[in-house]
CSV table of C-alpha atoms in Angstrom, one decimal:
chain,number,residue,atom,x,y,z
Q,1,MET,CA,-13.8,-15.1,-6.0
Q,2,TRP,CA,-10.6,-12.3,-4.7
Q,3,PHE,CA,-13.1,-9.4,-3.6
Q,4,ALA,CA,-16.5,-11.7,-2.1
Q,5,GLN,CA,-14.0,-12.6,1.1
Q,6,SER,CA,-14.4,-11.7,5.0
Q,7,ILE,CA,-11.3,-9.2,4.4
Q,8,GLU,CA,-11.6,-6.6,2.2
Q,9,VAL,CA,-8.9,-7.0,-0.5
Q,10,ILE,CA,-8.1,-3.7,-2.2
Q,11,PRO,CA,-5.7,-4.3,-5.9
Q,12,ALA,CA,-3.0,-2.1,-6.5
Q,13,VAL,CA,-2.2,-0.1,-9.2
Q,14,ASP,CA,1.6,0.7,-8.7
Q,15,VAL,CA,1.9,3.3,-11.2
Q,16,LEU,CA,5.7,3.7,-13.0
Q,17,GLY,CA,6.1,6.9,-15.4
Q,18,GLU,CA,2.7,5.9,-16.6
Q,19,GLY,CA,2.4,2.7,-16.9
Q,20,ALA,CA,1.3,0.0,-14.6
Q,21,VAL,CA,3.5,-1.8,-12.7
Q,22,ARG,CA,4.6,-4.5,-10.4
Q,23,LEU,CA,8.0,-4.9,-8.7
Q,24,GLU,CA,10.0,-7.2,-7.6
Q,25,ARG,CA,10.6,-6.6,-3.8
Q,26,GLY,CA,10.3,-2.9,-4.3
Q,27,ASP,CA,13.4,-2.9,-7.1
Q,28,TYR,CA,12.9,0.1,-9.3
Q,29,ASP,CA,14.9,-2.0,-12.1
Q,30,ALA,CA,12.7,-5.7,-11.2
Q,31,VAL,CA,9.4,-4.6,-12.9
Q,32,VAL,CA,8.0,-8.5,-13.5
Q,33,GLU,CA,4.5,-7.0,-14.5
Q,34,ARG,CA,3.2,-4.8,-16.5
Q,35,GLY,CA,-0.9,-3.9,-16.5
Q,36,GLY,CA,-0.8,-1.2,-18.9
Q,37,ASP,CA,-3.4,1.9,-18.9
Q,38,PRO,CA,-3.7,2.4,-14.9
Q,39,LEU,CA,-7.3,4.4,-15.6
Q,40,ALA,CA,-8.3,1.0,-17.2
Q,41,LEU,CA,-7.3,-1.3,-14.7
Q,42,ALA,CA,-8.4,0.4,-11.8
Q,43,ARG,CA,-11.8,0.3,-13.9
Q,44,ARG,CA,-11.4,-3.4,-14.4
Q,45,TRP,CA,-10.9,-4.5,-10.6
Q,46,ALA,CA,-14.0,-2.1,-9.9
Q,47,GLU,CA,-16.0,-3.4,-11.8
Q,48,ALA,CA,-15.2,-7.2,-10.5
Q,49,GLY,CA,-16.3,-6.2,-7.6
Q,50,ALA,CA,-13.1,-4.3,-5.8
Q,51,ARG,CA,-14.4,-1.4,-3.1
Q,52,ARG,CA,-11.2,0.4,-3.4
Q,53,ILE,CA,-8.3,1.4,-5.4
Q,54,HIS,CA,-4.7,1.5,-4.1
Q,55,LEU,CA,-3.2,3.5,-5.8
Q,56,VAL,CA,0.2,4.3,-5.8
Q,57,ASP,CA,2.9,6.7,-7.6
Q,58,LEU,CA,6.7,5.2,-7.3
Q,59,ASP,CA,7.9,7.6,-9.3
Q,60,GLY,CA,7.1,10.4,-6.6
Q,61,ALA,CA,7.8,7.5,-3.8
Q,62,ARG,CA,11.2,8.1,-4.8
Q,63,SER,CA,11.0,11.6,-5.8
Q,64,GLY,CA,9.4,13.3,-3.3
Q,65,ARG,CA,7.2,14.9,-5.3
Q,66,VAL,CA,2.9,14.2,-6.1
Q,67,ARG,CA,1.0,13.6,-9.2
Q,68,PRO,CA,-2.8,14.6,-8.2
Q,69,GLU,CA,-3.6,13.7,-11.6
Q,70,LEU,CA,-3.3,10.0,-11.2
Q,71,VAL,CA,-5.7,10.6,-8.2
Q,72,ARG,CA,-8.0,12.7,-9.9
Q,73,ALA,CA,-7.9,10.4,-12.8
Q,74,VAL,CA,-9.4,7.5,-10.8
Q,75,ALA,CA,-11.3,8.9,-8.8
Q,76,ALA,CA,-13.2,11.1,-11.2
Q,77,ALA,CA,-14.9,7.9,-12.6
Q,78,GLY,CA,-16.1,6.6,-9.7
Q,79,ILE,CA,-13.5,4.6,-7.4
Q,80,PRO,CA,-12.6,5.3,-3.6
Q,81,VAL,CA,-8.8,5.5,-3.8
Q,82,GLN,CA,-6.3,5.5,-1.1
Q,83,ALA,CA,-3.6,7.6,-2.5
Q,84,SER,CA,0.8,7.0,-1.7
Q,85,GLY,CA,4.1,7.9,-3.5
Q,86,GLY,CA,5.8,11.5,-2.9
Q,87,ILE,CA,3.6,13.0,0.2
Q,88,ARG,CA,6.4,14.7,2.2
Q,89,THR,CA,4.3,17.5,3.8
Q,90,LEU,CA,0.4,17.6,4.8
Q,91,ASP,CA,0.0,19.9,1.9
Q,92,ASP,CA,1.1,17.3,-0.4
Q,93,ALA,CA,-1.5,14.7,0.8
Q,94,ARG,CA,-3.7,17.4,1.3
Q,95,SER,CA,-3.6,18.5,-2.4
Q,96,LEU,CA,-4.2,14.2,-3.0
Q,97,LEU,CA,-7.3,14.6,-1.3
Q,98,ASP,CA,-7.9,17.9,-3.0
Q,99,ALA,CA,-7.8,15.6,-6.4
Q,100,GLY,CA,-10.0,13.0,-4.8
Q,101,ALA,CA,-8.7,10.8,-2.4
Q,102,ASP,CA,-10.5,9.8,0.3
Q,103,ARG,CA,-7.2,7.9,1.9
Q,104,VAL,CA,-3.9,8.9,2.0
Q,105,ILE,CA,-0.7,6.4,2.8
Q,106,VAL,CA,2.1,8.4,3.9
Q,107,GLY,CA,5.1,6.9,5.2
Q,108,THR,CA,8.8,8.6,4.6
Q,109,ALA,CA,8.0,12.2,5.7
Q,110,ALA,CA,6.0,9.8,9.1
Q,111,TRP,CA,8.9,8.5,10.8
Q,112,PRO,CA,10.0,8.2,13.0
Q,113,ASP,CA,7.8,10.3,14.6
Q,114,PRO,CA,4.1,10.7,12.8
Q,115,THR,CA,2.3,12.9,15.2
Q,116,PRO,CA,2.3,16.1,13.1
Q,117,TRP,CA,0.4,14.1,10.5
Q,118,LEU,CA,-2.2,12.5,12.8
Q,119,GLU,CA,-4.6,16.1,12.0
Q,120,LEU,CA,-5.6,14.0,8.8
Q,121,GLY,CA,-7.9,11.7,11.2
Q,122,ASP,CA,-9.0,8.8,9.6
Q,123,ALA,CA,-7.4,10.0,5.9
Q,124,LEU,CA,-4.3,8.8,7.0
Q,125,VAL,CA,-2.7,5.4,6.3
Q,126,LEU,CA,0.3,5.0,8.3
Q,127,ALA,CA,2.9,2.8,6.0
Q,128,LEU,CA,5.0,0.7,7.8
Q,129,ASP,CA,7.2,-1.0,5.6
Q,130,VAL,CA,9.7,-3.4,6.6
Q,131,ARG,CA,13.4,-5.0,5.3
Q,132,ASP,CA,15.0,-6.6,8.1
Q,133,GLY,CA,13.1,-5.5,11.0
Q,134,GLU,CA,13.7,-1.6,9.7
Q,135,VAL,CA,11.0,0.6,8.4
Q,136,ARG,CA,12.5,1.8,4.8
Q,137,ALA,CA,11.0,4.9,2.8
Q,138,ALA,CA,11.9,6.5,-0.3
Q,139,GLY,CA,10.3,4.4,-2.3
Q,140,TRP,CA,12.1,1.5,0.1
Q,141,THR,CA,15.7,3.0,-1.0
Q,142,SER,CA,16.7,4.2,2.7
Q,143,GLY,CA,16.1,3.4,6.0
Q,144,ALA,CA,13.4,5.9,7.6
Q,145,GLY,CA,15.6,6.2,11.3
Q,146,ILE,CA,13.1,3.7,13.6
Q,147,ARG,CA,12.6,-0.1,13.9
Q,148,PHE,CA,9.4,-2.2,12.9
Q,149,ASP,CA,9.3,-2.7,17.4
Q,150,ASP,CA,9.7,0.9,18.3
Q,151,ALA,CA,7.5,2.6,15.3
Q,152,LEU,CA,4.6,0.0,16.8
Q,153,ASP,CA,4.7,2.4,19.7
Q,154,HIS,CA,2.9,4.9,18.0
Q,155,VAL,CA,0.2,3.5,15.8
Q,156,ALA,CA,-2.5,2.2,18.5
Q,157,GLY,CA,-5.6,3.1,17.2
Q,158,ARG,CA,-4.6,4.2,13.6
Q,159,ARG,CA,-4.4,2.6,10.5
Q,160,VAL,CA,-1.6,1.4,9.5
Q,161,LEU,CA,-0.4,-0.7,5.6
Q,162,VAL,CA,2.5,-3.2,7.1
Q,163,THR,CA,4.6,-4.1,3.9
Q,164,ALA,CA,7.0,-7.2,3.6
Q,165,ILE,CA,9.5,-5.8,1.6
Q,166,ASP,CA,10.9,-9.2,1.0
Q,167,ARG,CA,8.2,-10.7,0.5
Q,168,ASP,CA,6.2,-8.0,-1.9
Q,169,GLY,CA,5.9,-8.8,-5.9
Q,170,THR,CA,7.0,-12.2,-5.0
Q,171,LEU,CA,4.7,-14.5,-5.0
Q,172,THR,CA,5.7,-16.5,-1.7
Q,173,GLY,CA,3.0,-15.3,0.7
Q,174,PRO,CA,2.3,-13.1,3.5
Q,175,ASP,CA,4.4,-12.3,6.5
Q,176,LEU,CA,1.8,-13.1,9.2
Q,177,ALA,CA,4.0,-12.3,11.9
Q,178,LEU,CA,4.5,-8.7,11.4
Q,179,VAL,CA,0.8,-8.3,11.2
Q,180,ARG,CA,-0.2,-9.8,14.2
Q,181,GLN,CA,2.5,-7.7,15.6
Q,182,ALA,CA,1.2,-4.2,14.2
Q,183,VAL,CA,-2.5,-5.8,15.2
Q,184,ALA,CA,-1.4,-6.6,18.7
Q,185,ALA,CA,0.3,-3.5,18.9
Q,186,GLY,CA,-3.7,-1.8,18.6
Q,187,ALA,CA,-2.9,-1.0,15.1
Q,188,ARG,CA,-6.4,-0.9,12.4
Q,189,VAL,CA,-4.1,-3.7,9.6
Q,190,LEU,CA,-3.9,-3.2,5.9
Q,191,ALA,CA,-1.5,-6.1,5.1
Q,192,ALA,CA,1.1,-6.1,1.7
Q,193,GLY,CA,3.4,-8.2,0.4
Q,194,GLY,CA,3.5,-11.3,-1.0
Q,195,ILE,CA,-0.4,-12.5,-0.7
Q,196,ARG,CA,-0.9,-15.8,-3.4
Q,197,ASP,CA,-4.5,-16.6,-3.1
Q,198,VAL,CA,-7.1,-16.1,-1.6
Q,199,ALA,CA,-6.4,-18.4,0.8
Q,200,ASP,CA,-3.5,-15.6,2.1
Q,201,ALA,CA,-6.2,-13.1,2.8
Q,202,ALA,CA,-8.2,-15.5,4.4
Q,203,ALA,CA,-5.7,-16.3,7.2
Q,204,LEU,CA,-4.2,-12.4,7.0
Q,205,ALA,CA,-7.9,-12.5,8.2
Q,206,GLU,CA,-7.2,-14.6,10.4
Q,207,ALA,CA,-3.9,-12.8,11.8
Q,208,GLY,CA,-6.4,-9.7,12.3
Q,209,ALA,CA,-5.9,-7.9,9.3
Q,210,GLU,CA,-9.3,-5.6,8.0
Q,211,ALA,CA,-7.6,-5.7,4.5
Q,212,ALA,CA,-5.1,-7.1,1.7
Q,213,VAL,CA,-3.9,-5.4,-0.8
Q,214,VAL,CA,-2.9,-7.2,-3.7
Q,215,GLY,CA,-1.0,-6.6,-6.7
Q,216,ARG,CA,0.8,-9.4,-8.8
Q,217,ALA,CA,-1.8,-12.1,-8.0
Q,218,LEU,CA,-4.0,-10.3,-9.7
Q,219,LEU,CA,-1.9,-8.2,-12.9
Q,220,ALA,CA,-0.6,-11.6,-13.3
Q,221,GLY,CA,-4.1,-13.8,-12.7
Q,222,ALA,CA,-2.6,-16.1,-10.0
Q,223,ALA,CA,-5.9,-16.3,-7.7
Q,224,ARG,CA,-6.9,-20.1,-7.1
Q,225,ALA,CA,-10.7,-19.4,-6.8
Q,226,SER,CA,-12.4,-20.8,-3.6
């Protein structure tokens, strides 16, 4: 079962407009799955055994505006939330934490220098969304001004979400090399992109990741139980 692994499996609930979706490779025009009401979906995963929800505001990621109400609705149901999408300032991050998130994921505004964000302490997750060796920003629509290899100089001891963009939503398997690089740099890695099944989750655990963020495989019912 997904939620009985040695690695924590965190279901992704990606919200576009008012509905849960899965995109392929971050392309807003390539919706490959629809999951209906985000709150109902989050509750479904919690009832199945998930200990945390990865809540992504896709509109916010592109526009740079946060929607604390999304976090508030899920957190009010008693489900721990790591929130992402639209965080451009420390006040944005604090508004999501005040709404009930226990972690915030910061990508666009964190690079090329994440130092100002470190005051968030263990509530901070730095996002490394990687395509062709470059960290991407603004809903993956532009470069963040830093290469992945250089960003790794900033991650020792930090919790980091490493996403292989070209595998995201494709069910083609995770990029274990990216994960191993981040682990070798001293990061506490949450891994995303391409995860198909519990065997992939186990492979990520072996590569040193502390958690796997899983979207399409869960939403499509593509898991192969072991």
